[in-house]
XYZ file of C-alpha atoms in Angstrom:
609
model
C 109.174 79.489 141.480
C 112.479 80.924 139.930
C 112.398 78.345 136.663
C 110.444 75.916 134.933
C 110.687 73.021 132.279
C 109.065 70.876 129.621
C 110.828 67.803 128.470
C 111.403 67.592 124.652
C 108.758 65.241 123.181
C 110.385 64.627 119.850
C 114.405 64.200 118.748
C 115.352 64.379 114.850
C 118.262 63.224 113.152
C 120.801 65.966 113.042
C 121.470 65.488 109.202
C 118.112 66.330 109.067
C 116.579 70.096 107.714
C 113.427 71.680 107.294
C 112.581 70.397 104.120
C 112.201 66.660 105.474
C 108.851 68.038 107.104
C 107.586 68.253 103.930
C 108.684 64.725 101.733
C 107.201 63.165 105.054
C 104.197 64.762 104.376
C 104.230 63.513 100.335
C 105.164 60.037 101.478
C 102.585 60.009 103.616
C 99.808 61.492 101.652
C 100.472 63.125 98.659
C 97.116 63.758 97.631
C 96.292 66.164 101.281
C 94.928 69.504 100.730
C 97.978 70.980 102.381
C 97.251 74.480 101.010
C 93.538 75.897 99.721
C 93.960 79.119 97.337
C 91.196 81.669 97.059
C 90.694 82.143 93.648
C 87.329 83.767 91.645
C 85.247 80.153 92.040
C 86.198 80.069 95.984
C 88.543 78.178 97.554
C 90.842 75.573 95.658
C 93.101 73.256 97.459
C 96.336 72.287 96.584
C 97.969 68.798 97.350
C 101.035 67.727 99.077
C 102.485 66.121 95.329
C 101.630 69.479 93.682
C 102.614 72.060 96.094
C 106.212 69.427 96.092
C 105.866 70.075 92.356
C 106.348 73.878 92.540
C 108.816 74.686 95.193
C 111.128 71.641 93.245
C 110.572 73.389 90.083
C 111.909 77.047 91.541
C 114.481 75.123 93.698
C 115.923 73.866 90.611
C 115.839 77.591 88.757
C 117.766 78.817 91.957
C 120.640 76.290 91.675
C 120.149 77.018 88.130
C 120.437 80.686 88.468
C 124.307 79.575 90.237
C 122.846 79.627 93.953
C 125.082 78.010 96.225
C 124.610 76.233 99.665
C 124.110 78.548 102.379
C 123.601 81.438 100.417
C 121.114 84.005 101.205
C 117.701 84.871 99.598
C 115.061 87.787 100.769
C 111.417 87.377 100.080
C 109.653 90.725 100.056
C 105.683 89.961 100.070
C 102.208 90.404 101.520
C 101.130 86.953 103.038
C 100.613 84.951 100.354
C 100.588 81.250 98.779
C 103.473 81.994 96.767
C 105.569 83.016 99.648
C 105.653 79.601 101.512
C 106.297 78.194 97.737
C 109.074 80.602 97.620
C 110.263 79.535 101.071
C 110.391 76.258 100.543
C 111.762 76.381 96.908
C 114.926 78.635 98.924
C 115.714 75.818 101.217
C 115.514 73.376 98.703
C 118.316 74.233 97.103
C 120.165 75.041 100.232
C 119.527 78.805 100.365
C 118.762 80.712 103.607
C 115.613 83.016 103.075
C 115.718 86.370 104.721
C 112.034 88.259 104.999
C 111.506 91.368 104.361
C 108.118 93.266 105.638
C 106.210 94.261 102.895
C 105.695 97.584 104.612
C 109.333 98.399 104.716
C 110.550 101.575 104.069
C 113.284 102.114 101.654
C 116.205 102.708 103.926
C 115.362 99.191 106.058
C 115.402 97.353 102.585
C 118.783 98.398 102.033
C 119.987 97.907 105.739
C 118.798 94.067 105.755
C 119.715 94.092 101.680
C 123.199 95.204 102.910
C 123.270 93.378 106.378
C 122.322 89.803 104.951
C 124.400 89.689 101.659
C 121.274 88.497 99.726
C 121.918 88.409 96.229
C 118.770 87.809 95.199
C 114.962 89.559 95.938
C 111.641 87.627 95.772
C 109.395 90.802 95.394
C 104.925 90.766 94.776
C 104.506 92.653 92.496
C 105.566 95.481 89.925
C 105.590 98.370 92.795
C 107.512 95.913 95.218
C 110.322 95.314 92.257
C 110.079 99.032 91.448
C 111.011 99.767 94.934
C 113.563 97.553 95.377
C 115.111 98.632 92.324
C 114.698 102.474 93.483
C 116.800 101.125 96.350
C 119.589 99.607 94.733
C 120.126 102.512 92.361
C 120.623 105.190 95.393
C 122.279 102.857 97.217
C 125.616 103.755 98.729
C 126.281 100.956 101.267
C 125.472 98.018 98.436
C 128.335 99.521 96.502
C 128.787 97.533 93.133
C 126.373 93.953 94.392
C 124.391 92.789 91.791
C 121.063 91.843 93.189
C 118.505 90.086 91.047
C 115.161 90.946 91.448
C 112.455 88.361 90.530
C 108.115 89.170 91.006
C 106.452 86.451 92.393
C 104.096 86.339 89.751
C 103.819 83.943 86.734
C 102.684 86.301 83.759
C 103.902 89.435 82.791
C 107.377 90.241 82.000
C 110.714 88.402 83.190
C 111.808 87.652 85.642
C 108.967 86.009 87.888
C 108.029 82.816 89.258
C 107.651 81.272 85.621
C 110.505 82.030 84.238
C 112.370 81.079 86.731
C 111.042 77.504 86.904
C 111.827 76.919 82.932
C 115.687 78.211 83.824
C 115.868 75.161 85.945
C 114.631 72.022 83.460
C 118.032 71.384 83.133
C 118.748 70.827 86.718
C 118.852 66.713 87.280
C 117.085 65.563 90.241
C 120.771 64.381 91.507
C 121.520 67.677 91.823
C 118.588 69.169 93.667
C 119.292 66.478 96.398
C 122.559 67.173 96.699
C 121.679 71.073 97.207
C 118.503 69.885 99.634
C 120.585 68.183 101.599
C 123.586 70.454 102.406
C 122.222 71.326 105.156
C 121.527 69.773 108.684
C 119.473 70.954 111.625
C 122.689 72.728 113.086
C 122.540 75.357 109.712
C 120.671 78.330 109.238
C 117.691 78.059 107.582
C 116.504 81.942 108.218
C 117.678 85.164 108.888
C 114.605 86.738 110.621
C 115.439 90.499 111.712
C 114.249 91.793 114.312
C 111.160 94.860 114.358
C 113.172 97.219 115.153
C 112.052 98.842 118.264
C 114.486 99.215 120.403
C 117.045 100.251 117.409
C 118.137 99.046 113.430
C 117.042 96.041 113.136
C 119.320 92.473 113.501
C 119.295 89.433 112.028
C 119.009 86.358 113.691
C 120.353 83.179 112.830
C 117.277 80.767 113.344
C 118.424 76.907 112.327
C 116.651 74.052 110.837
C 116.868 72.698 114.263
C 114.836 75.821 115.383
C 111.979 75.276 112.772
C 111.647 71.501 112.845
C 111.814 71.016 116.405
C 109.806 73.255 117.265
C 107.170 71.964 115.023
C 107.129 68.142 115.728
C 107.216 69.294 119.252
C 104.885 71.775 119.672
C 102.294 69.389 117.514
C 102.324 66.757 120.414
C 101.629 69.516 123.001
C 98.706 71.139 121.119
C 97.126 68.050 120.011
C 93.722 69.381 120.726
C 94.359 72.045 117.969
C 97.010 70.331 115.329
C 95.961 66.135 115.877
C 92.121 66.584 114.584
C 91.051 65.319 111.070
C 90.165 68.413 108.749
C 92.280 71.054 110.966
C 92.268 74.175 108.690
C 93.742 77.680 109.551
C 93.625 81.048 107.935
C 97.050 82.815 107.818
C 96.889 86.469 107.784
C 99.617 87.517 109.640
C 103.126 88.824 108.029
C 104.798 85.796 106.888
C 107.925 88.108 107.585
C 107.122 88.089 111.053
C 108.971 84.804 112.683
C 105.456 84.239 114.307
C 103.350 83.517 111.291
C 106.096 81.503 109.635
C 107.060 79.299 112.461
C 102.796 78.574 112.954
C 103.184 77.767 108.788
C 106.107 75.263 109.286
C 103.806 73.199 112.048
C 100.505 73.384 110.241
C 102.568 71.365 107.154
C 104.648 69.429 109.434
C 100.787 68.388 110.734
C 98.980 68.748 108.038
C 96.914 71.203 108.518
C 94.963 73.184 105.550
C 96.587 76.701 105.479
C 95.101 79.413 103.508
C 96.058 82.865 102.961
C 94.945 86.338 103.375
C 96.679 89.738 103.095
C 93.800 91.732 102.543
C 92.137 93.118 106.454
C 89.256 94.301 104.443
C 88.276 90.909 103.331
C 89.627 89.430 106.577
C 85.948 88.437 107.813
C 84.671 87.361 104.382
C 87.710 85.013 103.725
C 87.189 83.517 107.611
C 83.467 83.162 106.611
C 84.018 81.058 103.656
C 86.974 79.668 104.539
C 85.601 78.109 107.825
C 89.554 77.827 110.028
C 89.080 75.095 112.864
C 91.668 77.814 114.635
C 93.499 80.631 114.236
C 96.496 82.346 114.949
C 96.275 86.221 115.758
C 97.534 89.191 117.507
C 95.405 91.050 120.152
C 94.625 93.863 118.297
C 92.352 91.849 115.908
C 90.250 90.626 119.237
C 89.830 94.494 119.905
C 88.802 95.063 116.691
C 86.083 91.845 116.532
C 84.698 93.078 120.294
C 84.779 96.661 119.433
C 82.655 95.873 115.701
C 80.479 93.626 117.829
C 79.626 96.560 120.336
C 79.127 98.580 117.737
C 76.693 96.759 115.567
C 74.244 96.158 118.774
C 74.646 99.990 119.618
C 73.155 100.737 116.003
C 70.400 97.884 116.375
C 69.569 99.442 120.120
C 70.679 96.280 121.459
C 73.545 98.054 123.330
C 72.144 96.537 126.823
C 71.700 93.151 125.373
C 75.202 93.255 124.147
C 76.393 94.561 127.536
C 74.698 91.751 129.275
C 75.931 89.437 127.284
C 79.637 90.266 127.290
C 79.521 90.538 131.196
C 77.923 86.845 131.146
C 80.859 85.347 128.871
C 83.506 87.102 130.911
C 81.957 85.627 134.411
C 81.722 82.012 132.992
C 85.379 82.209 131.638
C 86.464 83.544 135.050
C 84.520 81.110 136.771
C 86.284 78.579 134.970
C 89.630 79.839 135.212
C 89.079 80.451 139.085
C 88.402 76.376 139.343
C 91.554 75.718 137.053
C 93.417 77.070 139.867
C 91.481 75.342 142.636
C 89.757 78.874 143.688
C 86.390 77.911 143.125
C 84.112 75.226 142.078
C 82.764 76.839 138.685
C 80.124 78.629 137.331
C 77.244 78.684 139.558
C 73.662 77.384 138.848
C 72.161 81.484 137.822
C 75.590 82.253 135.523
C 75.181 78.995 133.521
C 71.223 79.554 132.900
C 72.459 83.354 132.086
C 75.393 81.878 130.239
C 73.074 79.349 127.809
C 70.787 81.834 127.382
C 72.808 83.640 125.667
C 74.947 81.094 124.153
C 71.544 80.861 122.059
C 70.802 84.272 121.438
C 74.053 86.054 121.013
C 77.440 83.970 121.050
C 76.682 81.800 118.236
C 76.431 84.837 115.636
C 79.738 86.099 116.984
C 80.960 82.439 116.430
C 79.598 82.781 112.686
C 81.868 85.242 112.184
C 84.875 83.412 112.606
C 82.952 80.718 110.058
C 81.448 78.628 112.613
C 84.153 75.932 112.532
C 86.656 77.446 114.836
C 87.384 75.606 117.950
C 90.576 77.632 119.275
C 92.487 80.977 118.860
C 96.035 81.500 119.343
C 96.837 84.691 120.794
C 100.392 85.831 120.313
C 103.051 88.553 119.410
C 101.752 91.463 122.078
C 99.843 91.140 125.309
C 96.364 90.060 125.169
C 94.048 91.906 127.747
C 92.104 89.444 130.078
C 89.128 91.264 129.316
C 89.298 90.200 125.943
C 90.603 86.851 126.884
C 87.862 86.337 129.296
C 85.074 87.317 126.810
C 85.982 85.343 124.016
C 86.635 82.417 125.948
C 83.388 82.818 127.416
C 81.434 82.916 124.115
C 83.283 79.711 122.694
C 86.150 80.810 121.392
C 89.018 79.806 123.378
C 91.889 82.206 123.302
C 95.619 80.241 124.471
C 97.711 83.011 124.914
C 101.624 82.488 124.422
C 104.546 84.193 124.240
C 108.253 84.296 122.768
C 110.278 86.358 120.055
C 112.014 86.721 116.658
C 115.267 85.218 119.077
C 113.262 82.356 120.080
C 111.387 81.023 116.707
C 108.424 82.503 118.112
C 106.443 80.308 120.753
C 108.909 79.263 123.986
C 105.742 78.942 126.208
C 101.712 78.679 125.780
C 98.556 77.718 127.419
C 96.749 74.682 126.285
C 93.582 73.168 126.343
C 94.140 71.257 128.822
C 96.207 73.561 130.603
C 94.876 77.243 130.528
C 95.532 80.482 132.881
C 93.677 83.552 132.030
C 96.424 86.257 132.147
C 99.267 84.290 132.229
C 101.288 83.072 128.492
C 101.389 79.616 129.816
C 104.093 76.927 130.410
C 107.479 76.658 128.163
C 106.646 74.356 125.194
C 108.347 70.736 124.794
C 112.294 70.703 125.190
C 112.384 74.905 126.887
C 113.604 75.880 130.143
C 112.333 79.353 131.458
C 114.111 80.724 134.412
C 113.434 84.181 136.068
C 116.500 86.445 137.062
C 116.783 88.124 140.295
C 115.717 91.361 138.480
C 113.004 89.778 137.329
C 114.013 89.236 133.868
C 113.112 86.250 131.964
C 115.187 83.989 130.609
C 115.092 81.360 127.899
C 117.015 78.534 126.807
C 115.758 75.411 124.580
C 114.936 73.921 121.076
C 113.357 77.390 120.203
C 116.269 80.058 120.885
C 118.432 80.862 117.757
C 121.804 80.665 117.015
C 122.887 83.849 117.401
C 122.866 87.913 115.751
C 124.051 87.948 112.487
C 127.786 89.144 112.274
C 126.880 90.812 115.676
C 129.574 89.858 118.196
C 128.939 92.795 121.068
C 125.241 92.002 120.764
C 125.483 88.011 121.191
C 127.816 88.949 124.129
C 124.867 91.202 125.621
C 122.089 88.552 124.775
C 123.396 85.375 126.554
C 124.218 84.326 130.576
C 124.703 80.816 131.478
C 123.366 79.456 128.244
C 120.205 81.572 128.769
C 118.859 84.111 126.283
C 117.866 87.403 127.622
C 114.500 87.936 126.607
C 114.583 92.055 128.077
C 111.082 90.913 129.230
C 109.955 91.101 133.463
C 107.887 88.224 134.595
C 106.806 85.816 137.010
C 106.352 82.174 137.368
C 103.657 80.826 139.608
C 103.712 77.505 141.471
C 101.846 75.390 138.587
C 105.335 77.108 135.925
C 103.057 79.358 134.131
C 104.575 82.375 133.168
C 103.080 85.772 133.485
C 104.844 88.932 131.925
C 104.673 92.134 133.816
C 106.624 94.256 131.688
C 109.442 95.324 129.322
C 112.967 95.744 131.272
C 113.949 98.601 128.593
C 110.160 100.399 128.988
C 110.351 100.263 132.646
C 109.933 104.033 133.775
C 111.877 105.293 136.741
C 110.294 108.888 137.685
C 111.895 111.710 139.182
C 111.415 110.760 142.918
C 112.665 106.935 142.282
C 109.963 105.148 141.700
C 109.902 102.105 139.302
C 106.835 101.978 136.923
C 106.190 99.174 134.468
C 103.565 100.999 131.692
C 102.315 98.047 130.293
C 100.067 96.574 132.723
C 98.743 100.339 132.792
C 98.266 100.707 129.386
C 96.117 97.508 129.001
C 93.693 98.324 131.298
C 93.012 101.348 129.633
C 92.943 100.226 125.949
C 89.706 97.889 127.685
C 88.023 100.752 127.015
C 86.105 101.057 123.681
C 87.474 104.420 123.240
C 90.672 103.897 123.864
C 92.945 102.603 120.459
C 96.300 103.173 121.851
C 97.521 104.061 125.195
C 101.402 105.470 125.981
C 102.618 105.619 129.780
C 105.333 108.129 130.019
C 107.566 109.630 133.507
C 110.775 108.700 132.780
C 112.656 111.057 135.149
C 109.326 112.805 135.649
C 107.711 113.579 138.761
C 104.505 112.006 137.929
C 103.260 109.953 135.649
C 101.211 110.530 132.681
C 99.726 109.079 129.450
C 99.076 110.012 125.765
C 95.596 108.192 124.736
C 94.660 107.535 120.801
C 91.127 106.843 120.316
C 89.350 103.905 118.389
C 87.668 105.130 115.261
C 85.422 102.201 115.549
C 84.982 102.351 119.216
C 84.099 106.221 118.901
C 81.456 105.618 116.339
C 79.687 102.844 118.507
C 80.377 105.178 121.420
C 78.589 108.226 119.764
C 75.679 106.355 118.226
C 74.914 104.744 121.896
C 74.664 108.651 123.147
C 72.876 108.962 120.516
C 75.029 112.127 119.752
C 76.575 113.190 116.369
C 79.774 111.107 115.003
C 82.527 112.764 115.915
C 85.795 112.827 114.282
C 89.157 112.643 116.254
C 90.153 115.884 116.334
C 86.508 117.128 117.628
C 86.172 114.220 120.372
C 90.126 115.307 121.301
C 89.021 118.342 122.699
C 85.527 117.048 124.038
C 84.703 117.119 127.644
C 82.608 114.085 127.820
C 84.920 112.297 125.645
C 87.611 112.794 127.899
C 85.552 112.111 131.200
C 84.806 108.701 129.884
C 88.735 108.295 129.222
C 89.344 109.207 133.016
C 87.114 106.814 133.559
C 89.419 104.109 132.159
C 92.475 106.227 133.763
C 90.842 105.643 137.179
C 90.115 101.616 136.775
C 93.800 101.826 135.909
C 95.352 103.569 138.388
C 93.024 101.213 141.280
C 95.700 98.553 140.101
C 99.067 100.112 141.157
C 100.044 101.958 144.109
C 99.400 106.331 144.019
C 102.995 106.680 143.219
C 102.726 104.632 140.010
C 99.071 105.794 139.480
C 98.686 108.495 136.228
C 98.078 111.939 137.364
C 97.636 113.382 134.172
C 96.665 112.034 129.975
C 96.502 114.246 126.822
C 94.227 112.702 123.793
C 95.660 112.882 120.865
C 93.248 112.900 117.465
C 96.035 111.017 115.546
C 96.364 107.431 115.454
C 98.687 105.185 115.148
C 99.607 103.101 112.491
C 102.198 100.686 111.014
C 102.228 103.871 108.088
C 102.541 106.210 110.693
C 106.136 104.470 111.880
C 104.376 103.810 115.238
C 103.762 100.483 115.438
C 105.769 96.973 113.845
C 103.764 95.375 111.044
C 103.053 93.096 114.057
C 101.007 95.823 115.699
C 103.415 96.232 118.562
C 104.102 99.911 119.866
C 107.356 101.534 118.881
C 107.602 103.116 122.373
C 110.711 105.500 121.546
C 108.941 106.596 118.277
C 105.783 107.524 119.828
C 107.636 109.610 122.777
C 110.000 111.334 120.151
C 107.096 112.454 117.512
C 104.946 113.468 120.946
C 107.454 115.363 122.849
C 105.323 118.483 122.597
C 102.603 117.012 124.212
C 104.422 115.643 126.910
C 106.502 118.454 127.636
C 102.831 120.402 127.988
C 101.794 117.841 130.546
C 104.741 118.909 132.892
C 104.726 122.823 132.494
């Protein structure tokens, strides 16, 4: 199959915007815990009326403050309440909010500062503003701009959230509703720039249209996960990552309970209390929860239950998957005994630490592994993998409940059309894909064809329109004697391995192809303490033999997946890892290829002589 379809479920009025999701929600309910702060006595929730309360009061400060219709605003924050008050208080008064990681270095601040014309900076804290400020005073490209810079904060000096809110009493209500209603579904509502690996970062235009379809229409198709009474989710995620705030715009367009957490160190105590019915994440947190998992049994000597175990959830949830595609007829009699007897002894405490409630993960932003899929799955926590990008409001297609393929990102949500190029490229058009790069005219030119957007993602689309991606067109390695080599697939199989944190194909115009391999610090404790050999650090278990036999271990299970001339003849370990710090991966975990290859060119250049 060279394309496939979902008709759109839900039209809106095109006067319409974004912030109609929201009085719907107050007319309907305004007493709905549509938010739940964690605050020193536990969780608080926060209703419809009163979270309408706040973002009206900044919306009027904002017009106050002489913002005008389609003017633009950047939010520079952790994941945090405030910053969907913030949000919402922008396009209230008709602003267009431009995010802003919170791990941004100085010079992309002033690029997206400079590229966006924002006038005005929603900042944390007192470090955030400091920075900021640091930036505007070396700046040479913002040239004479004023740029106000208020803390999202409500004590403390001026300006910040409160002070803001008094400058607006004065606003009438009149005038709010003319600013709220500027704009229509066809306006921008975002400016959500791009991670920036493949280049400096751009900013695309993503509409009202983008937001609010996407929400009313992706709530019909995961009714399972957004139609249940009580549906609560964590957020954790970047909120500047189009992901995150896309998931945040259905859950209140649903009305389901969001909460927030920017802290990973109190990730699990925040899910414990907080109980999330499901929850969105990136595959890198499953590595994390499997590899803790392993670990713990390894230190109780439980190391064989645990194996046992894991190779009993992943044999169910292939089992099932194989019958989803009419290969097979289920589990068998012996793997559901082995199955339940474990889902007594060992799945539920995995379960528990997700709080207990959670019926359904959402696995997006990066490719999930099927391993991981499999084994989650299998121990009752569904994983639906999907897929899309900053270009298409995040999700363009998804698995469901109903309608699940382990290894594949599913079929195009409500209202998306996904077609396949001859080269293998995919191809996107639908309620989803944005209106275009910011003051970008050679790269709109590059990014369209036949009303399609250009994802620079390979793929495949199987007889049933679910969607698998093999690749990245730009990462696609082409050695020395020809040969085409798509690293990802590679790569995944060998970050399976608990070792393994990071793995980098390289061969571009090589004669063979090769790896660099980061180890887990996590996976190389549980790893040691199994052996029952010292802990080592990375730098010793870089240079240690055994180490590095159980690496070409995973190398091998690799390379039995792709032909000898794609196969890895060679790895180097390195004892450094990489980190969102280190400049080597987005804040949404993804690998900066070109960074990694330009800051390890010594290595490679050692693997080929």
């Amino acid at each position: 199959m060279r394309e496939a379809s979902t008709g759109l479920l839900v039209e809106l009025d095109p006067g319409s915007n974004v912030t109609d999701l929201l009085l719907e929600q107050h007319a309907k309910d305004p007493v709905h815990a549509l938010y739940s702060r964690k605050g020193p006595a536990g969780w608080a929730d926060v209703s419809v009326h009163h979270f309408l309360e706040q973002v009206t009061a900044l919306a009027k400060g904002l017009i106050a403050g002489g913002l005008a219709p389609g003017e633009t605003v950047a939010v520079m924050s952790a994941t945090r309440y405030e910053w969907t008050v913030v949000d919402f208080a922008i396009w209230f008064a008709g602003g267009v909010t431009v995010p802003i990681y919170e791990t941004s270095s100085a010079g992309q601040v002033e690029w997206i500062l400079h590229d966006s014309g924002a006038r005005r900076v929603f900042v944390q804290d007192h470090a955030k503003a400091a920075l900021v400020q640091d930036v505007l005073d070396a700046s040479t490209v913002l040239g004479d701009r004023i740029i106000a810079v208020v803390r999202m904060e409500h004590d403390g000096d001026a300006p910040n959230l409160a002070s803001l809110a008094a400058a607006g009493t004065g606003v009438t209500d009149a005038e709010l509703e003319r600013h709220r209603t500027t704009a229509s579904l066809a306006d921008v509502a975002s400016l959500g720039y791009t991670s920036g690996t493949t280049g400096k970062p751009k900013g695309c235009e993503i509409t009202h249209a983008n937001f609010a379809l996407v929400a009313k229409n992706i709530i019909l198709f995961l009714p399972e996960i957004l139609m249940q009474p009580r549906s609560r989710t964590l957020m954790f995620l970047p909120l500047a990552h189009v992901l995150a705030r896309a998931v945040q715009v259905i859950c209140l367009s649903s009305g389901t309970t969001v909460g927030h957490t920017a802290s990973a160190k109190e990730l699990l105590e925040d899910l414990a209390s907080f109980k999330p019915t499901f929850l969105l994440v990136v595959p890198r947190i499953f590595e994390k929860v499997y590899a803790g998992a392993a670990q713990k049994a390894a230190a109780a000597g439980k190391e064989r239950i645990f194996t046992a175990a894991a190779g009993a959830a992943i044999d169910y949830s292939k089992a099932l998957d194989a019958a989803s595609r009419g290969d097979g007829a289920g589990p068998g009699f012996l793997l559901r005994a082995r199955h339940a007897l474990f889902d007594r002894l060992f799945y539920p405490k995995l379960r528990q630490a997700f709080g207990g409630q959670l019926r359904f993960t959402v696995s997006g932003a990066s490719p999930l592994s099927s391993h991981d899929a499999h084994f989650f799955r299998g121990a009752g926590i569904p994983v639906l993998e999907g897929y899309g990008l900053t270009e298409t409001t995040a999700p363009c297609t998804a698995n469901t409940p109903a309608r699940t393929k382990v290894g594949t990102v599913g079929i195009p949500v409500p209202g998306t059309t996904v077609r396949v190029a001859d080269d293998g490229e995919i191809l996107v058009k639908g309620i989803g894909v944005f209106k275009g790069y910011h003051a970008n005219a050679a790269a709109n030119a590059e990014a369209f064809v036949d009303g399609f957007f250009r994802t620079g993602d390979l793929g495949s689309l199987d007889e049933d329109g679910f969607l698998t991606i093999t690749g990245r067109k730009k990462d696609l390695l082409v050695t020395a004697g020809g040969k085409n080599v798509a690293p990802g697939p590679l790569e995944e199989k060998i970050r399976e391995h608990q070792l393994v944190g990071q793995a980098v194909v390289v061969g571009d115009g090589r004669p063979f192809v090769s790896a660099l391999v980061n180890l887990d610090p996590e996976g190389l404790q549980n790893w040691c303490t199994a052996r029952k050999v010292p802990v080592m650090g990375p730098a010793e278990a870089a240079a240690d033999e055994s180490v590095r036999a159980s690496i070409q271990g995973a190398v091998d299970e690799a390379n039995r997946t792709v032909s000898k001339a794609e196969s890895i003849r060679s790895f180097v370990i390195l004892d450094a890892d990489f980190t969102v710090e280190s400049g080597h991966l987005t804040p949404s975990l993804k690998l900066k290829r070109a960074a990694v290859v330009r800051d390890y060119e010594e290595h490679i250049n050692r693997i080929y002589g």
